[in-house]
Amino acid sequence: EPEVTQTPSHQVTQMGQEVILRCVPISNHLYFYWYRQILGQKVEFLVSFYNNEISEKSEIFDDQFSVERPDGSNFTLKIRSTKLEDSAMYFCASSEFLSSSYNEQFFGPGTRLTVL
Amino acid sequence: AQTVTQSQPEMSVQEAETVTLSCTYDTSENNYYLFWYKQPPSRQMILVIRQEAYKQQNATENRFSVNFQKAAKSFSLKISDSQLGDTAMYFCAYGTTTGTASKLTFGTGTRLQVTL
Protein backbone atom coordinates (compact mmCIF):
# COMPACT_ATOMS: atom_id res chain seq x y z
CA GLU A 1 0.00 0.00 0.00
CA PRO A 2 1.42 3.43 -0.91
CA GLU A 3 2.59 5.50 2.01
CA VAL A 4 4.13 8.84 2.83
CA THR A 5 7.75 8.57 3.90
CA GLN A 6 9.87 11.06 5.82
CA THR A 7 13.60 11.37 6.40
CA PRO A 8 15.37 11.53 8.71
CA SER A 9 13.38 9.94 11.51
CA HIS A 10 15.33 11.97 14.06
CA GLN A 11 17.38 15.11 13.51
CA VAL A 12 19.49 16.77 16.17
CA THR A 13 20.81 20.24 15.47
CA GLN A 14 22.37 23.20 17.20
CA MET A 15 20.38 26.36 17.73
CA GLY A 16 20.85 28.75 14.81
CA GLN A 17 21.56 26.01 12.28
CA GLU A 18 19.50 25.36 9.18
CA VAL A 19 17.63 22.08 8.84
CA ILE A 20 15.82 20.50 5.94
CA LEU A 21 13.17 17.89 6.59
CA ARG A 22 12.30 15.66 3.70
CA CYS A 23 9.09 13.99 2.68
CA VAL A 24 8.10 11.77 -0.21
CA PRO A 25 4.32 12.02 -0.66
CA ILE A 26 2.21 9.33 -2.24
CA SER A 27 2.96 9.45 -5.94
CA ASN A 28 -0.39 10.51 -7.40
CA HIS A 29 -1.16 13.01 -4.67
CA LEU A 30 -1.31 16.68 -5.53
CA TYR A 31 -1.72 18.39 -2.17
CA PHE A 32 0.95 18.48 0.50
CA TYR A 33 1.02 19.60 4.09
CA TRP A 34 3.32 20.06 7.05
CA TYR A 35 2.15 19.82 10.64
CA ARG A 36 4.10 19.91 13.86
CA GLN A 37 3.52 18.48 17.32
CA ILE A 38 5.44 19.81 20.27
CA LEU A 39 5.89 17.02 22.80
CA GLY A 40 2.74 16.48 24.81
CA GLN A 41 0.73 18.98 22.79
CA LYS A 42 -1.70 18.84 19.90
CA VAL A 43 -0.86 18.59 16.25
CA GLU A 44 -0.74 22.02 14.62
CA PHE A 45 -1.08 22.94 10.97
CA LEU A 46 1.89 24.73 9.45
CA VAL A 47 1.37 24.97 5.70
CA SER A 48 -0.42 23.51 2.71
CA PHE A 49 1.07 23.40 -0.78
CA TYR A 50 -0.45 22.87 -4.19
CA ASN A 51 0.69 23.47 -7.74
CA ASN A 52 4.13 24.60 -6.58
CA GLU A 53 2.89 27.29 -4.29
CA ILE A 54 1.69 27.74 -0.75
CA SER A 55 -2.09 27.51 -0.44
CA GLU A 56 -2.37 28.44 3.20
CA LYS A 57 -0.05 28.91 6.13
CA SER A 58 -0.50 29.38 9.85
CA GLU A 59 0.96 32.11 12.02
CA ILE A 60 3.59 29.61 13.14
CA PHE A 61 4.95 29.48 9.59
CA ASP A 62 6.99 32.67 9.69
CA ASP A 63 9.92 33.82 7.54
CA GLN A 64 12.18 31.20 9.12
CA PHE A 65 10.19 28.46 7.40
CA SER A 66 10.01 27.61 3.74
CA VAL A 67 8.71 24.71 1.68
CA GLU A 68 9.74 23.43 -1.68
CA ARG A 69 9.05 20.67 -4.12
CA PRO A 70 12.48 20.47 -5.73
CA ASP A 71 11.63 17.57 -8.01
CA GLY A 72 8.68 15.36 -8.86
CA SER A 73 8.83 13.33 -5.70
CA ASN A 74 10.25 15.22 -2.73
CA PHE A 75 8.57 17.85 -0.58
CA THR A 76 10.81 19.65 1.88
CA LEU A 77 10.44 21.88 4.90
CA LYS A 78 13.38 24.17 5.65
CA ILE A 79 13.92 25.96 8.91
CA ARG A 80 16.48 28.66 8.27
CA SER A 81 17.79 29.34 11.77
CA THR A 82 16.47 26.89 14.33
CA LYS A 83 15.34 27.93 17.79
CA LEU A 84 14.91 25.82 20.88
CA GLU A 85 11.14 26.08 20.53
CA ASP A 86 11.30 24.47 17.08
CA SER A 87 11.94 21.15 18.81
CA ALA A 88 8.94 19.04 17.85
CA MET A 89 7.71 16.18 15.75
CA TYR A 90 7.11 17.30 12.19
CA PHE A 91 4.56 15.42 10.13
CA CYS A 92 4.21 15.56 6.39
CA ALA A 93 0.87 14.65 4.84
CA SER A 94 -0.51 14.41 1.33
CA SER A 95 -3.91 14.07 -0.24
CA GLU A 96 -5.05 12.98 -3.66
CA PHE A 97 -7.54 15.66 -4.54
CA LEU A 98 -10.00 18.04 -3.06
CA SER A 99 -13.47 16.71 -3.56
CA SER A 100 -16.86 17.75 -2.41
CA SER A 101 -17.15 14.62 -0.33
CA TYR A 102 -14.06 14.35 1.83
CA ASN A 103 -10.38 14.93 1.71
CA GLU A 104 -8.29 12.32 3.44
CA GLN A 105 -4.80 13.32 4.34
CA PHE A 106 -2.27 10.52 4.66
CA PHE A 107 0.40 11.18 7.24
CA GLY A 108 4.03 10.17 7.22
CA PRO A 109 5.72 8.69 10.31
CA GLY A 110 7.17 12.05 11.33
CA THR A 111 10.62 13.52 11.90
CA ARG A 112 11.60 14.26 15.45
CA LEU A 113 13.60 17.50 15.49
CA THR A 114 15.68 18.25 18.56
CA VAL A 115 17.30 21.68 18.81
CA LEU A 116 20.08 21.98 21.38
CA ALA B 1 -11.66 30.30 13.39
CA GLN B 2 -12.48 26.67 13.97
CA THR B 3 -11.71 25.09 17.32
CA VAL B 4 -11.80 21.49 18.46
CA THR B 5 -12.15 20.57 22.13
CA GLN B 6 -11.45 17.24 23.75
CA SER B 7 -12.33 17.50 27.41
CA GLN B 8 -10.97 14.13 28.51
CA PRO B 9 -7.17 14.19 28.76
CA GLU B 10 -7.05 10.54 29.82
CA MET B 11 -9.38 7.57 29.76
CA SER B 12 -9.01 4.00 30.86
CA VAL B 13 -11.02 0.95 29.82
CA GLN B 14 -10.78 -2.74 30.44
CA GLU B 15 -10.20 -5.11 27.60
CA ALA B 16 -13.43 -6.13 25.82
CA GLU B 17 -15.34 -3.20 27.29
CA THR B 18 -16.72 -0.18 25.47
CA VAL B 19 -15.43 3.35 25.81
CA THR B 20 -16.59 6.68 24.40
CA LEU B 21 -14.27 9.59 23.71
CA SER B 22 -15.80 13.06 23.51
CA CYS B 23 -15.17 15.83 21.04
CA THR B 24 -16.88 19.14 20.41
CA TYR B 25 -16.05 21.70 17.78
CA ASP B 26 -16.98 25.18 16.79
CA THR B 27 -17.45 26.37 13.25
CA SER B 28 -19.56 28.65 11.14
CA GLU B 29 -19.11 26.47 8.07
CA ASN B 30 -21.82 24.20 6.77
CA ASN B 31 -19.67 21.81 4.75
CA TYR B 32 -16.86 20.17 6.64
CA TYR B 33 -15.44 16.83 7.67
CA LEU B 34 -14.61 15.32 11.01
CA PHE B 35 -11.98 12.72 11.75
CA TRP B 36 -10.61 10.63 14.56
CA TYR B 37 -6.90 9.88 14.37
CA LYS B 38 -5.04 7.38 16.49
CA GLN B 39 -1.45 8.01 17.54
CA PRO B 40 0.20 4.96 19.13
CA PRO B 41 3.55 5.23 20.96
CA SER B 42 5.30 5.11 17.58
CA ARG B 43 3.67 8.54 17.02
CA GLN B 44 2.45 7.65 13.54
CA MET B 45 -0.90 9.34 12.82
CA ILE B 46 -3.46 6.76 11.72
CA LEU B 47 -6.93 7.64 10.47
CA VAL B 48 -9.53 5.70 12.42
CA ILE B 49 -12.81 7.02 11.08
CA ARG B 50 -14.25 10.00 9.20
CA GLN B 51 -17.61 11.69 8.93
CA GLU B 52 -18.91 14.10 6.32
CA ALA B 53 -21.03 16.83 7.87
CA TYR B 54 -23.74 16.56 5.23
CA LYS B 55 -24.34 12.90 6.06
CA GLN B 56 -26.81 12.26 8.84
CA GLN B 57 -25.88 8.62 9.19
CA ASN B 58 -23.16 7.98 11.74
CA ALA B 59 -19.99 6.46 10.35
CA THR B 60 -18.96 2.98 11.43
CA GLU B 61 -15.69 1.17 10.89
CA ASN B 62 -15.62 -2.28 12.45
CA ARG B 63 -15.35 -1.75 16.24
CA PHE B 64 -15.25 2.03 15.86
CA SER B 65 -18.33 4.19 15.48
CA VAL B 66 -19.19 7.82 15.93
CA ASN B 67 -22.10 9.74 17.34
CA PHE B 68 -22.33 12.86 15.21
CA GLN B 69 -24.67 15.53 16.49
CA LYS B 70 -24.40 18.41 14.02
CA ALA B 71 -26.66 20.84 15.85
CA ALA B 72 -24.77 20.29 19.08
CA LYS B 73 -21.42 20.28 17.23
CA SER B 74 -20.50 17.07 18.93
CA PHE B 75 -18.53 14.16 17.48
CA SER B 76 -17.81 11.33 19.90
CA LEU B 77 -15.95 8.11 19.17
CA LYS B 78 -17.14 4.80 20.54
CA ILE B 79 -14.74 1.88 20.68
CA SER B 80 -16.43 -1.46 21.25
CA ASP B 81 -14.72 -4.63 22.43
CA SER B 82 -11.58 -2.67 23.36
CA GLN B 83 -8.28 -4.36 22.64
CA LEU B 84 -4.82 -3.79 24.10
CA GLY B 85 -3.72 -2.52 20.70
CA ASP B 86 -6.20 0.34 21.01
CA THR B 87 -3.96 1.92 23.64
CA ALA B 88 -2.95 5.22 22.07
CA MET B 89 -3.54 8.94 21.93
CA TYR B 90 -6.73 9.78 20.04
CA PHE B 91 -7.14 13.09 18.28
CA CYS B 92 -10.36 14.52 16.99
CA ALA B 93 -9.87 16.70 13.92
CA TYR B 94 -11.92 19.10 11.83
CA GLY B 95 -11.28 19.63 8.16
CA THR B 96 -12.67 21.99 5.60
CA THR B 97 -11.88 22.90 2.06
CA THR B 98 -11.61 26.46 0.89
CA GLY B 99 -10.28 26.82 -2.61
CA THR B 100 -7.08 24.83 -2.72
CA ALA B 101 -6.48 24.88 1.02
CA SER B 102 -7.51 21.97 3.18
CA LYS B 103 -6.03 22.07 6.63
CA LEU B 104 -6.91 19.95 9.62
CA THR B 105 -7.52 21.46 13.04
CA PHE B 106 -6.82 19.04 15.86
CA GLY B 107 -8.01 18.79 19.43
CA THR B 108 -5.62 18.32 22.32
CA GLY B 109 -6.13 14.58 22.38
CA THR B 110 -7.32 11.89 24.76
CA ARG B 111 -4.86 9.31 26.01
CA LEU B 112 -6.62 5.94 26.10
CA GLN B 113 -5.23 3.10 28.16
CA VAL B 114 -6.70 -0.37 27.66
CA THR B 115 -6.05 -2.64 30.63
CA LEU B 116 -6.37 -6.36 31.25
JSON list of C-alpha atoms in Angstrom, two decimals, chain A residues 31 33 35 37-45 48 50 55-56 89 91 98-105 107-109 112, chain B residues 4 32-33 35 37 39 42-45 47 50 52 54 89 91 96-109:
[
{"chain": "A", "resi": 31, "resn": "TYR", "atom": "CA", "xyz": [-1.72, 18.39, -2.17]},
{"chain": "A", "resi": 33, "resn": "TYR", "atom": "CA", "xyz": [1.02, 19.60, 4.09]},
{"chain": "A", "resi": 35, "resn": "TYR", "atom": "CA", "xyz": [2.15, 19.82, 10.64]},
{"chain": "A", "resi": 37, "resn": "GLN", "atom": "CA", "xyz": [3.52, 18.48, 17.32]},
{"chain": "A", "resi": 38, "resn": "ILE", "atom": "CA", "xyz": [5.44, 19.81, 20.27]},
{"chain": "A", "resi": 39, "resn": "LEU", "atom": "CA", "xyz": [5.89, 17.02, 22.80]},
{"chain": "A", "resi": 40, "resn": "GLY", "atom": "CA", "xyz": [2.74, 16.48, 24.81]},
{"chain": "A", "resi": 41, "resn": "GLN", "atom": "CA", "xyz": [0.73, 18.98, 22.79]},
{"chain": "A", "resi": 42, "resn": "LYS", "atom": "CA", "xyz": [-1.70, 18.84, 19.90]},
{"chain": "A", "resi": 43, "resn": "VAL", "atom": "CA", "xyz": [-0.86, 18.59, 16.25]},
{"chain": "A", "resi": 44, "resn": "GLU", "atom": "CA", "xyz": [-0.74, 22.02, 14.62]},
{"chain": "A", "resi": 45, "resn": "PHE", "atom": "CA", "xyz": [-1.08, 22.94, 10.97]},
{"chain": "A", "resi": 48, "resn": "SER", "atom": "CA", "xyz": [-0.42, 23.51, 2.71]},
{"chain": "A", "resi": 50, "resn": "TYR", "atom": "CA", "xyz": [-0.45, 22.87, -4.19]},
{"chain": "A", "resi": 55, "resn": "SER", "atom": "CA", "xyz": [-2.09, 27.51, -0.44]},
{"chain": "A", "resi": 56, "resn": "GLU", "atom": "CA", "xyz": [-2.37, 28.44, 3.20]},
{"chain": "A", "resi": 89, "resn": "MET", "atom": "CA", "xyz": [7.71, 16.18, 15.75]},
{"chain": "A", "resi": 91, "resn": "PHE", "atom": "CA", "xyz": [4.56, 15.42, 10.13]},
{"chain": "A", "resi": 98, "resn": "LEU", "atom": "CA", "xyz": [-10.00, 18.04, -3.06]},
{"chain": "A", "resi": 99, "resn": "SER", "atom": "CA", "xyz": [-13.47, 16.71, -3.56]},
{"chain": "A", "resi": 100, "resn": "SER", "atom": "CA", "xyz": [-16.86, 17.75, -2.41]},
{"chain": "A", "resi": 101, "resn": "SER", "atom": "CA", "xyz": [-17.15, 14.62, -0.33]},
{"chain": "A", "resi": 102, "resn": "TYR", "atom": "CA", "xyz": [-14.06, 14.35, 1.83]},
{"chain": "A", "resi": 103, "resn": "ASN", "atom": "CA", "xyz": [-10.38, 14.93, 1.71]},
{"chain": "A", "resi": 104, "resn": "GLU", "atom": "CA", "xyz": [-8.29, 12.32, 3.44]},
{"chain": "A", "resi": 105, "resn": "GLN", "atom": "CA", "xyz": [-4.80, 13.32, 4.34]},
{"chain": "A", "resi": 107, "resn": "PHE", "atom": "CA", "xyz": [0.40, 11.18, 7.24]},
{"chain": "A", "resi": 108, "resn": "GLY", "atom": "CA", "xyz": [4.03, 10.17, 7.22]},
{"chain": "A", "resi": 109, "resn": "PRO", "atom": "CA", "xyz": [5.72, 8.69, 10.31]},
{"chain": "A", "resi": 112, "resn": "ARG", "atom": "CA", "xyz": [11.60, 14.26, 15.45]},
{"chain": "B", "resi": 4, "resn": "VAL", "atom": "CA", "xyz": [-11.80, 21.49, 18.46]},
{"chain": "B", "resi": 32, "resn": "TYR", "atom": "CA", "xyz": [-16.86, 20.17, 6.64]},
{"chain": "B", "resi": 33, "resn": "TYR", "atom": "CA", "xyz": [-15.44, 16.83, 7.67]},
{"chain": "B", "resi": 35, "resn": "PHE", "atom": "CA", "xyz": [-11.98, 12.72, 11.75]},
{"chain": "B", "resi": 37, "resn": "TYR", "atom": "CA", "xyz": [-6.90, 9.88, 14.37]},
{"chain": "B", "resi": 39, "resn": "GLN", "atom": "CA", "xyz": [-1.45, 8.01, 17.54]},
{"chain": "B", "resi": 42, "resn": "SER", "atom": "CA", "xyz": [5.30, 5.11, 17.58]},
{"chain": "B", "resi": 43, "resn": "ARG", "atom": "CA", "xyz": [3.67, 8.54, 17.02]},
{"chain": "B", "resi": 44, "resn": "GLN", "atom": "CA", "xyz": [2.45, 7.65, 13.54]},
{"chain": "B", "resi": 45, "resn": "MET", "atom": "CA", "xyz": [-0.90, 9.34, 12.82]},
{"chain": "B", "resi": 47, "resn": "LEU", "atom": "CA", "xyz": [-6.93, 7.64, 10.47]},
{"chain": "B", "resi": 50, "resn": "ARG", "atom": "CA", "xyz": [-14.25, 10.00, 9.20]},
{"chain": "B", "resi": 52, "resn": "GLU", "atom": "CA", "xyz": [-18.91, 14.10, 6.32]},
{"chain": "B", "resi": 54, "resn": "TYR", "atom": "CA", "xyz": [-23.74, 16.56, 5.23]},
{"chain": "B", "resi": 89, "resn": "MET", "atom": "CA", "xyz": [-3.54, 8.94, 21.93]},
{"chain": "B", "resi": 91, "resn": "PHE", "atom": "CA", "xyz": [-7.14, 13.09, 18.28]},
{"chain": "B", "resi": 96, "resn": "THR", "atom": "CA", "xyz": [-12.67, 21.99, 5.60]},
{"chain": "B", "resi": 97, "resn": "THR", "atom": "CA", "xyz": [-11.88, 22.90, 2.06]},
{"chain": "B", "resi": 98, "resn": "THR", "atom": "CA", "xyz": [-11.61, 26.46, 0.89]},
{"chain": "B", "resi": 99, "resn": "GLY", "atom": "CA", "xyz": [-10.28, 26.82, -2.61]},
{"chain": "B", "resi": 100, "resn": "THR", "atom": "CA", "xyz": [-7.08, 24.83, -2.72]},
{"chain": "B", "resi": 101, "resn": "ALA", "atom": "CA", "xyz": [-6.48, 24.88, 1.02]},
{"chain": "B", "resi": 102, "resn": "SER", "atom": "CA", "xyz": [-7.51, 21.97, 3.18]},
{"chain": "B", "resi": 103, "resn": "LYS", "atom": "CA", "xyz": [-6.03, 22.07, 6.63]},
{"chain": "B", "resi": 104, "resn": "LEU", "atom": "CA", "xyz": [-6.91, 19.95, 9.62]},
{"chain": "B", "resi": 105, "resn": "THR", "atom": "CA", "xyz": [-7.52, 21.46, 13.04]},
{"chain": "B", "resi": 106, "resn": "PHE", "atom": "CA", "xyz": [-6.82, 19.04, 15.86]},
{"chain": "B", "resi": 107, "resn": "GLY", "atom": "CA", "xyz": [-8.01, 18.79, 19.43]},
{"chain": "B", "resi": 108, "resn": "THR", "atom": "CA", "xyz": [-5.62, 18.32, 22.32]},
{"chain": "B", "resi": 109, "resn": "GLY", "atom": "CA", "xyz": [-6.13, 14.58, 22.38]}
]
